[in-house]
Short mmCIF file of C-alpha atoms in Angstrom, two decimals:
data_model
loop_
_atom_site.label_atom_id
_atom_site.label_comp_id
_atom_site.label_asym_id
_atom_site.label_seq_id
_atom_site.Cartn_x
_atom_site.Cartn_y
_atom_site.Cartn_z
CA UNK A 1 11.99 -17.70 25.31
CA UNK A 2 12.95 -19.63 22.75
CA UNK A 3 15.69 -18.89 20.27
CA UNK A 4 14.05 -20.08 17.09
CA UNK A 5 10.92 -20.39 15.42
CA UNK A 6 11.91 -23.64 13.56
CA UNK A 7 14.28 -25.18 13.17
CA UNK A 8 15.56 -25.49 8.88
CA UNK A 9 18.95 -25.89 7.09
CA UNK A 10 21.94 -26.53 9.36
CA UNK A 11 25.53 -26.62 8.51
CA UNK A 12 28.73 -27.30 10.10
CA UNK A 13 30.81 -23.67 9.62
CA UNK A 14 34.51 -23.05 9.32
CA UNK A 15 34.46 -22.51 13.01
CA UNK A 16 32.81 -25.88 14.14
CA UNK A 17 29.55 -24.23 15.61
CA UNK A 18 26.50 -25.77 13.87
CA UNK A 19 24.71 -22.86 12.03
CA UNK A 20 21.01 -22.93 11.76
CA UNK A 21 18.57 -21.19 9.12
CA UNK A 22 15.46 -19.96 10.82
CA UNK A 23 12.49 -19.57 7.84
CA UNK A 24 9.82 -18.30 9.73
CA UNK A 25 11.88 -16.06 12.19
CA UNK A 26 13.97 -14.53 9.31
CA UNK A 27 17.53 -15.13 10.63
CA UNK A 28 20.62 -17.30 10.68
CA UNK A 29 22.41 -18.65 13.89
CA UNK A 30 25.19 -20.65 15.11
CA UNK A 31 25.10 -23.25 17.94
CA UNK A 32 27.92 -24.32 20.13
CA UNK A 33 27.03 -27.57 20.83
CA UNK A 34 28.72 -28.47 23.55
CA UNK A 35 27.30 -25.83 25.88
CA UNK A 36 23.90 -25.13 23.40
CA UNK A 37 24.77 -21.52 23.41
CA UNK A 38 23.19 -19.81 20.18
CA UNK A 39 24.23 -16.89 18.38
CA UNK A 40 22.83 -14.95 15.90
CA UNK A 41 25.10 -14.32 12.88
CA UNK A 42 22.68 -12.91 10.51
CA UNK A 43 20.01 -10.98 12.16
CA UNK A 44 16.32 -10.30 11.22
CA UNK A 45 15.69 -7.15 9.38
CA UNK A 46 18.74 -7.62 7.29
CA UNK A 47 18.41 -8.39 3.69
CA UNK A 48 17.89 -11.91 3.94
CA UNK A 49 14.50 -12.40 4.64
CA UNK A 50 13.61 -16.14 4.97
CA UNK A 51 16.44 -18.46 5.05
CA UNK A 52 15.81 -22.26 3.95
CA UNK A 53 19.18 -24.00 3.71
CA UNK A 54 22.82 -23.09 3.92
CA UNK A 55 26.07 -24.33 3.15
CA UNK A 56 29.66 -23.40 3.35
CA UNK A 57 32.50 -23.52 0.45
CA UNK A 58 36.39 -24.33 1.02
CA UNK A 59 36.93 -20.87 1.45
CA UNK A 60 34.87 -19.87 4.62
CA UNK A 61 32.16 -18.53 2.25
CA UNK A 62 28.49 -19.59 4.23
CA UNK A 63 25.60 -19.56 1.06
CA UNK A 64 22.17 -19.08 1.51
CA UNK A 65 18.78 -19.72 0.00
CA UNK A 66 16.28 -16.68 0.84
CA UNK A 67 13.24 -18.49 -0.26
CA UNK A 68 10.48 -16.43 -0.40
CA UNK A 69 12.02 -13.77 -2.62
CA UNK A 70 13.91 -16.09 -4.68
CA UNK A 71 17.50 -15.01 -3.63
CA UNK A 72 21.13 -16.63 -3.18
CA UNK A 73 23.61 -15.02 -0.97
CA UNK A 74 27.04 -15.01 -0.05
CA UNK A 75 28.15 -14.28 3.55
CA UNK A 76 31.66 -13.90 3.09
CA UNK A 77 34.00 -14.58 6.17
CA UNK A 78 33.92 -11.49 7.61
CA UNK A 79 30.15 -11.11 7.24
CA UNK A 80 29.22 -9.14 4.66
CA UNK A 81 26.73 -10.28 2.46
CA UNK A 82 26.36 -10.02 -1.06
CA UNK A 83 23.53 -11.35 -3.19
CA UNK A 84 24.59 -14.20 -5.58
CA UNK A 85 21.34 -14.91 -8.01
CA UNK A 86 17.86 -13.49 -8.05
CA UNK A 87 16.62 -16.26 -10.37
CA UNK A 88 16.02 -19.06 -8.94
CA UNK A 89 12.01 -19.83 -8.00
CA UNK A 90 11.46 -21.14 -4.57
CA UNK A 91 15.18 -21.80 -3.54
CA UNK A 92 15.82 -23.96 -0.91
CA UNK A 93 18.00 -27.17 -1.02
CA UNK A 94 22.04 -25.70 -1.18
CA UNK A 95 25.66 -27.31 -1.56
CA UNK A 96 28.87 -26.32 -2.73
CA UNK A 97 31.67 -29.03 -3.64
CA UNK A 98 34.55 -27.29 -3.53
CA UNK A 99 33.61 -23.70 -4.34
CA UNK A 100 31.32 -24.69 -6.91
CA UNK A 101 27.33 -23.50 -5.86
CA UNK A 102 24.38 -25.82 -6.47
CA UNK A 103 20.72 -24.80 -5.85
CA UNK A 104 17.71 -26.59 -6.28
CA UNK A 105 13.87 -25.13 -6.51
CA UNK A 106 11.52 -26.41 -3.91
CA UNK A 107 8.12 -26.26 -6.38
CA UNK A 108 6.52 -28.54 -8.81
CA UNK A 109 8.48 -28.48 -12.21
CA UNK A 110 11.01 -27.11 -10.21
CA UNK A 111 15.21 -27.00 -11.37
CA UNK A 112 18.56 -27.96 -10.05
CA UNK A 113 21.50 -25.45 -11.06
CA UNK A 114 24.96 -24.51 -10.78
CA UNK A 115 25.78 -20.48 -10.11
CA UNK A 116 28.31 -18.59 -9.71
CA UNK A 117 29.48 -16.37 -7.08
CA UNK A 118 32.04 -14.82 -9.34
CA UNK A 119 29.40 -13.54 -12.24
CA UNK A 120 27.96 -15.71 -15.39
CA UNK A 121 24.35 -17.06 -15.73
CA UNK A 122 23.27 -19.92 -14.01
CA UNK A 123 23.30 -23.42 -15.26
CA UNK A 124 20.08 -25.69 -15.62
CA UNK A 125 21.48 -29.42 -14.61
CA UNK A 126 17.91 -30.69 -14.99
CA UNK A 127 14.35 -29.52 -14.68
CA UNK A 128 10.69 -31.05 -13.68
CA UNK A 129 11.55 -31.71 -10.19
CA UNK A 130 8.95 -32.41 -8.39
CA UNK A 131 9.85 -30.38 -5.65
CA UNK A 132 13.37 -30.63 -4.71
CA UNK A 133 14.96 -30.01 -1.07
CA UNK A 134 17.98 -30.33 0.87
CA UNK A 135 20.80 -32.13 -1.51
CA UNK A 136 24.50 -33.21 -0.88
CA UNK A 137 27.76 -34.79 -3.07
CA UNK A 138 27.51 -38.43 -2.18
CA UNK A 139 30.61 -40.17 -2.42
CA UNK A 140 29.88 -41.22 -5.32
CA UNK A 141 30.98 -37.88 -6.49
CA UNK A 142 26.96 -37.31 -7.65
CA UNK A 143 24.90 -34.54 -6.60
CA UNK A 144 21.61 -36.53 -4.62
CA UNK A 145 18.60 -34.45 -3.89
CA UNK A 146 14.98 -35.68 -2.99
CA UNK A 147 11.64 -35.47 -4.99
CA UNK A 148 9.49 -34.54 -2.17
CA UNK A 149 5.89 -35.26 -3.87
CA UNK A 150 6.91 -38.74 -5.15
CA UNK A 151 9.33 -40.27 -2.91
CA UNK A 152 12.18 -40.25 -4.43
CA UNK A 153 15.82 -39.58 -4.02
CA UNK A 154 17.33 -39.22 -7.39
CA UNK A 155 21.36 -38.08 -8.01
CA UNK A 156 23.32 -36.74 -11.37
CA UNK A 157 26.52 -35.64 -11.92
CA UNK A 158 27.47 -31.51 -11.09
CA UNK A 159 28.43 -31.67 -14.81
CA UNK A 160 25.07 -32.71 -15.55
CA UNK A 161 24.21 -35.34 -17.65
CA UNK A 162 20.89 -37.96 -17.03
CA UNK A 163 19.32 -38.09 -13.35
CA UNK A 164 19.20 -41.66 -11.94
CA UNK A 165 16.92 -42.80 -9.48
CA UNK A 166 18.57 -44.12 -6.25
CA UNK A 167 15.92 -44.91 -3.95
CA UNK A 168 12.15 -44.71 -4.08
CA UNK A 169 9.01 -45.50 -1.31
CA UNK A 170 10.36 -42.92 0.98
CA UNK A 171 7.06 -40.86 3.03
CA UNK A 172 7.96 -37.12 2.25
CA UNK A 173 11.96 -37.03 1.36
CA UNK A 174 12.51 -33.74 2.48
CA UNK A 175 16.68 -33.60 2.84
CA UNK A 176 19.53 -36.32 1.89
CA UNK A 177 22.54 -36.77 4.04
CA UNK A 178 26.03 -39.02 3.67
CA UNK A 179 27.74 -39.87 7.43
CA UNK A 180 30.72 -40.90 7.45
CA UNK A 181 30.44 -44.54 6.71
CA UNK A 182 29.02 -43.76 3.29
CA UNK A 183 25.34 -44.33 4.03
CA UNK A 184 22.92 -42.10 2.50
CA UNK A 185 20.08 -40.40 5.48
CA UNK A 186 16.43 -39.80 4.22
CA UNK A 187 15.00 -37.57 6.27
CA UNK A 188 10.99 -37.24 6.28
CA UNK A 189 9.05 -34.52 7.35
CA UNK A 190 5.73 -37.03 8.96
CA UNK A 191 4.52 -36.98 12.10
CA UNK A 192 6.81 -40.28 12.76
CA UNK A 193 10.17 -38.27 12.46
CA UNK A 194 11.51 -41.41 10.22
CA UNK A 195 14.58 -41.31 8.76
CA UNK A 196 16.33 -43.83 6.15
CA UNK A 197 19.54 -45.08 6.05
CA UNK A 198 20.78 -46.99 3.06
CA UNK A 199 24.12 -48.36 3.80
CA UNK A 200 26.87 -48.08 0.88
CA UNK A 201 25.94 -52.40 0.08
CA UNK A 202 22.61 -51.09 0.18
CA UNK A 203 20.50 -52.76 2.98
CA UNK A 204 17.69 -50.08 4.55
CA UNK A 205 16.81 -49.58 8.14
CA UNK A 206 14.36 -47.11 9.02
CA UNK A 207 15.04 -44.73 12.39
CA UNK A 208 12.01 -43.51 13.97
CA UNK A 209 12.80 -40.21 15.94
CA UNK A 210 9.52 -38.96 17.04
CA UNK A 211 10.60 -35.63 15.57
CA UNK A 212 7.21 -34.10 13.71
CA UNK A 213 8.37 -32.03 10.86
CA UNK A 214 12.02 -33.17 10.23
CA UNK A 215 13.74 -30.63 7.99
CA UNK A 216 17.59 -31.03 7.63
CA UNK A 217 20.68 -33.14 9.47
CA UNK A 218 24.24 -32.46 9.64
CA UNK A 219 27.11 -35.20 10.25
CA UNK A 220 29.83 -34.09 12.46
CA UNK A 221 34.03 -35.30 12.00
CA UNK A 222 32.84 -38.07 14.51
CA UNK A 223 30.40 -39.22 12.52
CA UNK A 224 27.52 -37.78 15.12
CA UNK A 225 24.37 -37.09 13.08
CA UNK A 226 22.42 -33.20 14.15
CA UNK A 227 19.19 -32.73 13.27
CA UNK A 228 16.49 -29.94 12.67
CA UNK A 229 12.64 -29.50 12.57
CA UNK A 230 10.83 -26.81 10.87
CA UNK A 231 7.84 -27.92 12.39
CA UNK A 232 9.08 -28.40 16.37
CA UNK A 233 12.35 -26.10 16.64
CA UNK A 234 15.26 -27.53 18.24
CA UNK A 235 18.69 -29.31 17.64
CA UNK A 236 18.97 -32.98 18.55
CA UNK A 237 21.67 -35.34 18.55
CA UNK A 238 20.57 -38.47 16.78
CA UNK A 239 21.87 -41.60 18.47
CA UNK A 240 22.10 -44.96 15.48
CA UNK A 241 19.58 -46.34 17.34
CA UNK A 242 17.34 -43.61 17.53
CA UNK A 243 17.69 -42.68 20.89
CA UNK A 244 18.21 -38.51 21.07
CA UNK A 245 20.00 -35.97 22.70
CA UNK A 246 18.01 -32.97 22.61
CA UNK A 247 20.89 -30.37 22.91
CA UNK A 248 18.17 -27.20 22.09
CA UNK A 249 14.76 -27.82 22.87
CA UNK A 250 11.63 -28.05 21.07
CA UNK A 251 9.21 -25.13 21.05
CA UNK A 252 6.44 -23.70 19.42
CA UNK A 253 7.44 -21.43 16.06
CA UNK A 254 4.85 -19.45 16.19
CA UNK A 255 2.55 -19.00 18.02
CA UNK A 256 -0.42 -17.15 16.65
CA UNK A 257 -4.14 -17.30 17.54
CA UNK A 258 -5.20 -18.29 20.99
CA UNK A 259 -8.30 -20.16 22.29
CA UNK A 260 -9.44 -21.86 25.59
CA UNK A 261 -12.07 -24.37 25.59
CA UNK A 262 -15.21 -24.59 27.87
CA UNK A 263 -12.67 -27.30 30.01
CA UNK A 264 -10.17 -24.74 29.84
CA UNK A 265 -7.89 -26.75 27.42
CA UNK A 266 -5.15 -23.94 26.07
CA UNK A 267 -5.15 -24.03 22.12
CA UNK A 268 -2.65 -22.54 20.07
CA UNK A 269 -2.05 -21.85 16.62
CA UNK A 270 1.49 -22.61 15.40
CA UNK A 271 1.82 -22.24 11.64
CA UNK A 272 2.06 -25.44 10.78
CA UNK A 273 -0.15 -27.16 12.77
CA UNK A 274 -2.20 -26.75 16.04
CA UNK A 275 0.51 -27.29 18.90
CA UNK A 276 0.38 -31.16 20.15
CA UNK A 277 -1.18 -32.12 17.25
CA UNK A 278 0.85 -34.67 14.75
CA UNK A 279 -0.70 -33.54 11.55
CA UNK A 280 0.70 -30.99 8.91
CA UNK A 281 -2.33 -27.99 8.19
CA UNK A 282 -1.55 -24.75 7.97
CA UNK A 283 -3.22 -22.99 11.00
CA UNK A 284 -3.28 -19.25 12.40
CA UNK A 285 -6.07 -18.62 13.84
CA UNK A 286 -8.42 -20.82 16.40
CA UNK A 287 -11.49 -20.48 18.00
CA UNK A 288 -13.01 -23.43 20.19
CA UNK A 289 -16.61 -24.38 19.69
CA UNK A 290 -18.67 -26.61 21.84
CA UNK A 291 -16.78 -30.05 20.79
CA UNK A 292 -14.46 -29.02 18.57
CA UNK A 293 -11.99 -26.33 17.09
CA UNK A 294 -12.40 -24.06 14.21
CA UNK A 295 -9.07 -22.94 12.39
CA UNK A 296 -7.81 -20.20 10.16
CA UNK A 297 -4.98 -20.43 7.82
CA UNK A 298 -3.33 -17.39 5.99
CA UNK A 299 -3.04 -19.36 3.01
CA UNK A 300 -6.70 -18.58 2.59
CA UNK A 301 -8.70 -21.77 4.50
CA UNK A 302 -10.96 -21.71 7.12
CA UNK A 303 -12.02 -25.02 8.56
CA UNK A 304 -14.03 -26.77 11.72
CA UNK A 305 -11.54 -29.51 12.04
CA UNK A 306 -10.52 -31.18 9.10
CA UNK A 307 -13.53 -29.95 7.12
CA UNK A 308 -12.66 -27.31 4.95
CA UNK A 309 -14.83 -24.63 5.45
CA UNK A 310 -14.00 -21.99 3.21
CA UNK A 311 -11.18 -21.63 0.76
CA UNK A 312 -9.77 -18.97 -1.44
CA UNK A 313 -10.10 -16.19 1.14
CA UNK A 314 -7.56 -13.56 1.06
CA UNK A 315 -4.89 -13.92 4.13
CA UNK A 316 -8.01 -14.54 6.82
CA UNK A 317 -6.63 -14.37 10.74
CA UNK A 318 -9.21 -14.10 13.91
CA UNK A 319 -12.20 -16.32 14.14
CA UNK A 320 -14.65 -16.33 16.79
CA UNK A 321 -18.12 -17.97 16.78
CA UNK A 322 -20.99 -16.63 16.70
CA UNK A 323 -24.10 -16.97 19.33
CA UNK A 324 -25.89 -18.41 16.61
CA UNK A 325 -23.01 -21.24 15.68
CA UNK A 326 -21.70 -18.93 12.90
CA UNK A 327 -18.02 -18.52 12.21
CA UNK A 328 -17.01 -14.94 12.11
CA UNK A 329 -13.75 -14.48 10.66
CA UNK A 330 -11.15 -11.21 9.69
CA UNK A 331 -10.51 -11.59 6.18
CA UNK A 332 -7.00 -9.04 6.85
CA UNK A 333 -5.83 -8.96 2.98
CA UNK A 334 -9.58 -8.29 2.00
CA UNK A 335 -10.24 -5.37 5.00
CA UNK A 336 -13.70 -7.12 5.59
CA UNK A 337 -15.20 -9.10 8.32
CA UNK A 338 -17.11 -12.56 6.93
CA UNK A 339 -19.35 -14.75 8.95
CA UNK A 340 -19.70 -18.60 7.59
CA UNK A 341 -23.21 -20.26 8.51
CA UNK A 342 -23.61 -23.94 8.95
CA UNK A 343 -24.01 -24.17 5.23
CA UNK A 344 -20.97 -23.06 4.79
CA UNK A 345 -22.80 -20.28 2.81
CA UNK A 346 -20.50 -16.74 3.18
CA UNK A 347 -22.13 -13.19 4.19
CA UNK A 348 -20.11 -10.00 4.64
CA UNK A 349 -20.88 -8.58 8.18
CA UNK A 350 -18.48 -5.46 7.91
CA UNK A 351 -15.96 -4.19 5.47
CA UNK A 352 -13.83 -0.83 4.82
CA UNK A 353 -11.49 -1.76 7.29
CA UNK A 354 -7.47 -1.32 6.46
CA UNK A 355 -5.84 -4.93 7.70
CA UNK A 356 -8.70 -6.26 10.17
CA UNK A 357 -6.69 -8.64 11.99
CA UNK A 358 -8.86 -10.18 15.13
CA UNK A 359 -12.36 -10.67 16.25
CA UNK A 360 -14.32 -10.94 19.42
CA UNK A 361 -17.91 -10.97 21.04
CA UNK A 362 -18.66 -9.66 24.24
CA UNK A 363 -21.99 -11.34 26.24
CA UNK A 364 -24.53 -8.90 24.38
CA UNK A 365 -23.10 -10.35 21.05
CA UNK A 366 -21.51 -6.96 20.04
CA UNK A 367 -18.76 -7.72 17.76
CA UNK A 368 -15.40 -6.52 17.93
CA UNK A 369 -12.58 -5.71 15.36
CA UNK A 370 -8.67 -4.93 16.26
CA UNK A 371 -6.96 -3.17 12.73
CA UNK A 372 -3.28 -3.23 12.92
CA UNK A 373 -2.96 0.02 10.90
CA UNK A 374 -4.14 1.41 15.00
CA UNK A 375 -7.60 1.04 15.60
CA UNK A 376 -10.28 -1.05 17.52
CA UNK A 377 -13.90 -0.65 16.48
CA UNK A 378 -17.13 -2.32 17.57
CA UNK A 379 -19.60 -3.02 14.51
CA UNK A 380 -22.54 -0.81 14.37
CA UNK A 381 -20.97 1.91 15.95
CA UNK A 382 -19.61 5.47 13.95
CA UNK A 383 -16.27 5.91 16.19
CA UNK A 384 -13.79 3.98 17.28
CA UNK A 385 -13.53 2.99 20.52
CA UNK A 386 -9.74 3.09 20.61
CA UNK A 387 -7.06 4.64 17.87
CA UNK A 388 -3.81 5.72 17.94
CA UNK A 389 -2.05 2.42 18.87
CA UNK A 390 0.57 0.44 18.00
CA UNK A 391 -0.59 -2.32 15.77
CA UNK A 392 -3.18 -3.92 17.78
CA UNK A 393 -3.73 -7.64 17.05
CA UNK A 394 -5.40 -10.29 19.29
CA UNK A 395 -8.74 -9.05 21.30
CA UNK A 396 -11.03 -11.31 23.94
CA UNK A 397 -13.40 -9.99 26.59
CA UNK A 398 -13.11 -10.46 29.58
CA UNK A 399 -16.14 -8.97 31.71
CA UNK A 400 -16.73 -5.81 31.13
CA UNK A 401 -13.51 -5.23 29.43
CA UNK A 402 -12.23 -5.71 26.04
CA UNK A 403 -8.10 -7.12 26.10
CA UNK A 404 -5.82 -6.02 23.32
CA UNK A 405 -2.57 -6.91 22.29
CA UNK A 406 -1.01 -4.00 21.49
CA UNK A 407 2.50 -5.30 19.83
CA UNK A 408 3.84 -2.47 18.81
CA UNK A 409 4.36 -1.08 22.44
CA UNK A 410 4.65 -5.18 23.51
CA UNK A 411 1.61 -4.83 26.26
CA UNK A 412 -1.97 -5.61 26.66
CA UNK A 413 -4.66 -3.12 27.00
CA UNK A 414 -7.59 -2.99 28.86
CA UNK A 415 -10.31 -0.91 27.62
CA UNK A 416 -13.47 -0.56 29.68
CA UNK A 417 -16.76 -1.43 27.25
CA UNK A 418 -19.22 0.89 29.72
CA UNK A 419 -16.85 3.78 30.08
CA UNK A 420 -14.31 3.93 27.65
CA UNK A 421 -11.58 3.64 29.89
CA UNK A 422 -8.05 2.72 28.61
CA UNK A 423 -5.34 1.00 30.91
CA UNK A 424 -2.38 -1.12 30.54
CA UNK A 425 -3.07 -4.39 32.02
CA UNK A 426 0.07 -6.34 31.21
CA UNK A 427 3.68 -4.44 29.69
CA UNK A 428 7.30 -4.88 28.50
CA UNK A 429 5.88 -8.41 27.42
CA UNK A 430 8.34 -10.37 25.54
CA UNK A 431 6.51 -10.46 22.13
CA UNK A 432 7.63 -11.10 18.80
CA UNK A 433 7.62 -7.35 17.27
CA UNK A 434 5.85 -6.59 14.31
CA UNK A 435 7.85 -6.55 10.85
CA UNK A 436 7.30 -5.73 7.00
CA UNK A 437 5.15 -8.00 5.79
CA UNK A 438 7.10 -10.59 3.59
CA UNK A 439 5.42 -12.26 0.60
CA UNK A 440 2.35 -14.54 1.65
CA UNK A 441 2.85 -16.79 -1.66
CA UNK A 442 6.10 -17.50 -3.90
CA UNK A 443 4.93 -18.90 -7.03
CA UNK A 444 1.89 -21.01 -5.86
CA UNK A 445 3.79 -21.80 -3.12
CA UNK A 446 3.42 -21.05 1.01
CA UNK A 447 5.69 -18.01 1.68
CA UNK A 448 5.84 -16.36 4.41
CA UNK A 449 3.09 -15.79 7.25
CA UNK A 450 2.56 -12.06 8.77
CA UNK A 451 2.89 -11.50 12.46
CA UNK A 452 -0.13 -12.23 14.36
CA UNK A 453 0.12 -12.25 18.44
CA UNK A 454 -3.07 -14.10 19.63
CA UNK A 455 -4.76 -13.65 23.03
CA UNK A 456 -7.48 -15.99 24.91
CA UNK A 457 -8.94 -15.54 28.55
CA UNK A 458 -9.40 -18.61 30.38
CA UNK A 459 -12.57 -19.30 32.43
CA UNK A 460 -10.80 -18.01 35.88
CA UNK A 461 -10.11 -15.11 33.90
CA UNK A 462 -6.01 -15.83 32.94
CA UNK A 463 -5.04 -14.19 29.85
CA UNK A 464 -2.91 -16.13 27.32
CA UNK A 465 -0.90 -14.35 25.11
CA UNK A 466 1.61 -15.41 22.16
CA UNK A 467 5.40 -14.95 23.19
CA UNK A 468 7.94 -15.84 21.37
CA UNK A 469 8.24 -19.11 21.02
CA UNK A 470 6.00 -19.47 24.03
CA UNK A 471 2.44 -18.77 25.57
CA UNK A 472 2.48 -16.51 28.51
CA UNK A 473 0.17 -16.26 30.97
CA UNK A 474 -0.67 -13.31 33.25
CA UNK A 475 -3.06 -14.01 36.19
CA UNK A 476 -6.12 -12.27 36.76
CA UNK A 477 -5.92 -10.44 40.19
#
């Protein structure tokens, strides 16, 4: 079991562990490097609930950017946190020089500001970003922070004044980084990993790390260079040549949905991509067709590869197909069930449901509905053919039998489709628990994704199920 799901914003703190922001997993953490042991500092469930970047001031102070809801805090040295600014819009790069606070909004026309711990209103140091990210003082005593959409890394002075471009034709800037010769680090978040170094007489060399989904670096008093993925998890050491140390390992940040092809190929939907895959797209749930895969994203796309489907939907999760080729997807945020023809033409096949989260089809085509608010139904029928449980998410038959992931109680379920019959096929699984449901969007922007524990049966009859961090699988006996 991994320890994050994605890797973010990592810092160096007072106490030389590197501390790590988790986004999707909605907690903080703090990494002894030299025997990878990881702590959690600021657990999920507090009031922080989707951390971006960090940073710490002179005074022990760590700051953070709570994205989603558009909130600074202050952890204070002893722990306790105390919220800084509520208005900011999409916060995410942070650094202090000194105990001065700098934020920058991660959104087109976004800003870069000063606040202040100690009360006053914030301080607009420029505007129309088009989306900022992870900044840092250069020695240059400027404030340098990347434009994400063009290319750009761009720095002005904390007292503000005009922004001046510093370097341009950089894929995806997504954080900037001094080490401690003076050379500025581009990270970019492509499939390549690539980072840029510009030296202080400016010559450029581009490091290729392999790392899909590069989020944030930190520079150590030896001048050794850390770095994070939001995309692939992890903390590696990143050796000038390129070579790396992986010091945590890599893992899925999800997962979500589930699906097993006719060669028995495992799938799995991991937020920002479909795992072993190398390009970004927003994915949550899967379903395998005859040659290739159909996908779900929360953010409201459906799509059969990279062919967008259907768009606009309202947070859709489970997809299965159809016998006759049709997508049938849970459309959770609009409590219906939709089916998607090869037209790409939309028909309602159920609705009235409270947060219809999976589908399935058994081998008489009877569909199949799990409702996290504690139900299972099968369309066309008046009752329910289960209730009472503890948010049930992803379904599959298997036989006879209809597996459900029940994740409040962290087991599967077995319930027999000829008798009724309910028994616990698989318990005390290490599953990610289910949590409030954090903001899906931030001001036309990606928030947060809702919990969503797939399941898939394999031909042999293996179940698959999303762990944390993982896929386990439980043998059929």
């Amino acid at each position: 079991m991994n320890p994050f799901h994605g890797t973010n914003g990592i810092a160096f703190g007072p106490d030389g562990r590197l501390h790590v922001a988790d986004f999707l997993g909605g907690r903080i953490s703090a990494v002894d490097l030299s025997t990878a042991e990881v702590e959690v500092v600021v657990p999920a469930g507090d009031v922080v609930q989707s951390p971006d970047d960090i940073a710490f001031a002179e005074d022990g102070s760590m700051y953070i950017t709570d994205l989603v809801p558009g909130r600074v805090w202050r952890r204070d040295p002893l722990g306790e946190l105390t919220l800084v600014s509520d208005e900011v819009k999409v916060p995410n790069g942070i650094t202090c020089v000194g105990d001065r606070l700098f934020v920058n909004e991660m959104r087109p026309g976004g800003r870069l500001l000063e606040l202040f711990p100690g009360g006053g209103e914030p301080v607009v140091l420029t505007g129309d970003l088009p989306m900022a990210n992870a900044m840092q003082l250069g020695p240059d005593g400027h404030l340098h922070y990347p434009h994400v959409l063009t290319g750009e890394v761009h720095r002005i002075s904390p007292d503000g004044g005009t922004p001046e471009l510093v370097a341009d034709g950089v894929h995806l800037p997504v954080a900037v980084r001094f080490d401690r010769e003076g050379a500025l680090l581009i990270l970019s978040s492509g499939p390549e990993g690539d980072i840029t170094r510009i030296s202080p007489d400016g010559r450029r060399q581009v490091i290729t790390t392999g790392i899909f989904g590069l989020d944030n670096a930190a520079v150590d008093e030896d001048n050794r260079v850390y770095v994070s993925s939001f995309a692939s998890g992890g903390i590696a050491e990143l050796h000038p040549d390129g070579r790396l140390r992986q010091i945590v390992p890599q893992s899925l940040v999800g997962p979500y949905g589930l699906a097993v092809d006719r060669t028995g190929t495992l799938h799995a939907a991991d937020h920002y991509r479909v795992a072993g895959e190398r390009t970004l797209s927003s994915t949550h749930g899967v379903a395998a067709g005859q040659d290739e895969l159909h996908t779900t994203s929360q953010y409201g796309e459906v799509r059969t590869g990279r062919r967008v489907r259907a768009k606009g939907l309202r947070c859709p999760l489970g997809i299965a197909v159809r016998d006759d080729g049709a997508l049938v997807v849970a459309e959770t945020g609009a409590g219906r069930i939709i089916a998607i023809n090869a037209d790409d033409a939309i028909t309602v096949v159920a609705n009235g449901f409270s947060e219809p989260v999976d589908v399935a089809f058994d081998a008489h085509g009877r569909c199949y509905v799990s409702d996290e608010q504690g139900v299972v139904h099968r369309i066309g029928d008046g009752q329910p053919i289960a209730e009472g449980l503890a948010a049930p998410q992803g379904i599959a038959v298997r036989g006879d039998e209809l597996l459900v992931v029940e994740a409040g109680r962290r087991r599967v379920l077995a319930i027999d489709l000829v008798t009724g019959e309910i028994r616990t096929e698989a318990g005390d699984l290490p599953l990610s628990p289910p949590r409030t449901v954090r903001a899906l969007f931030t001001h036309g922007m990606p928030g947060c994704p809702r919990a969503f524990t797939g399941l898939a049966v394999a031909p042999d009859g293996t179940l698959h199920v999303s762990g944390r961090g993982t896929v386990l699988r439980i043998p059929h006996e």
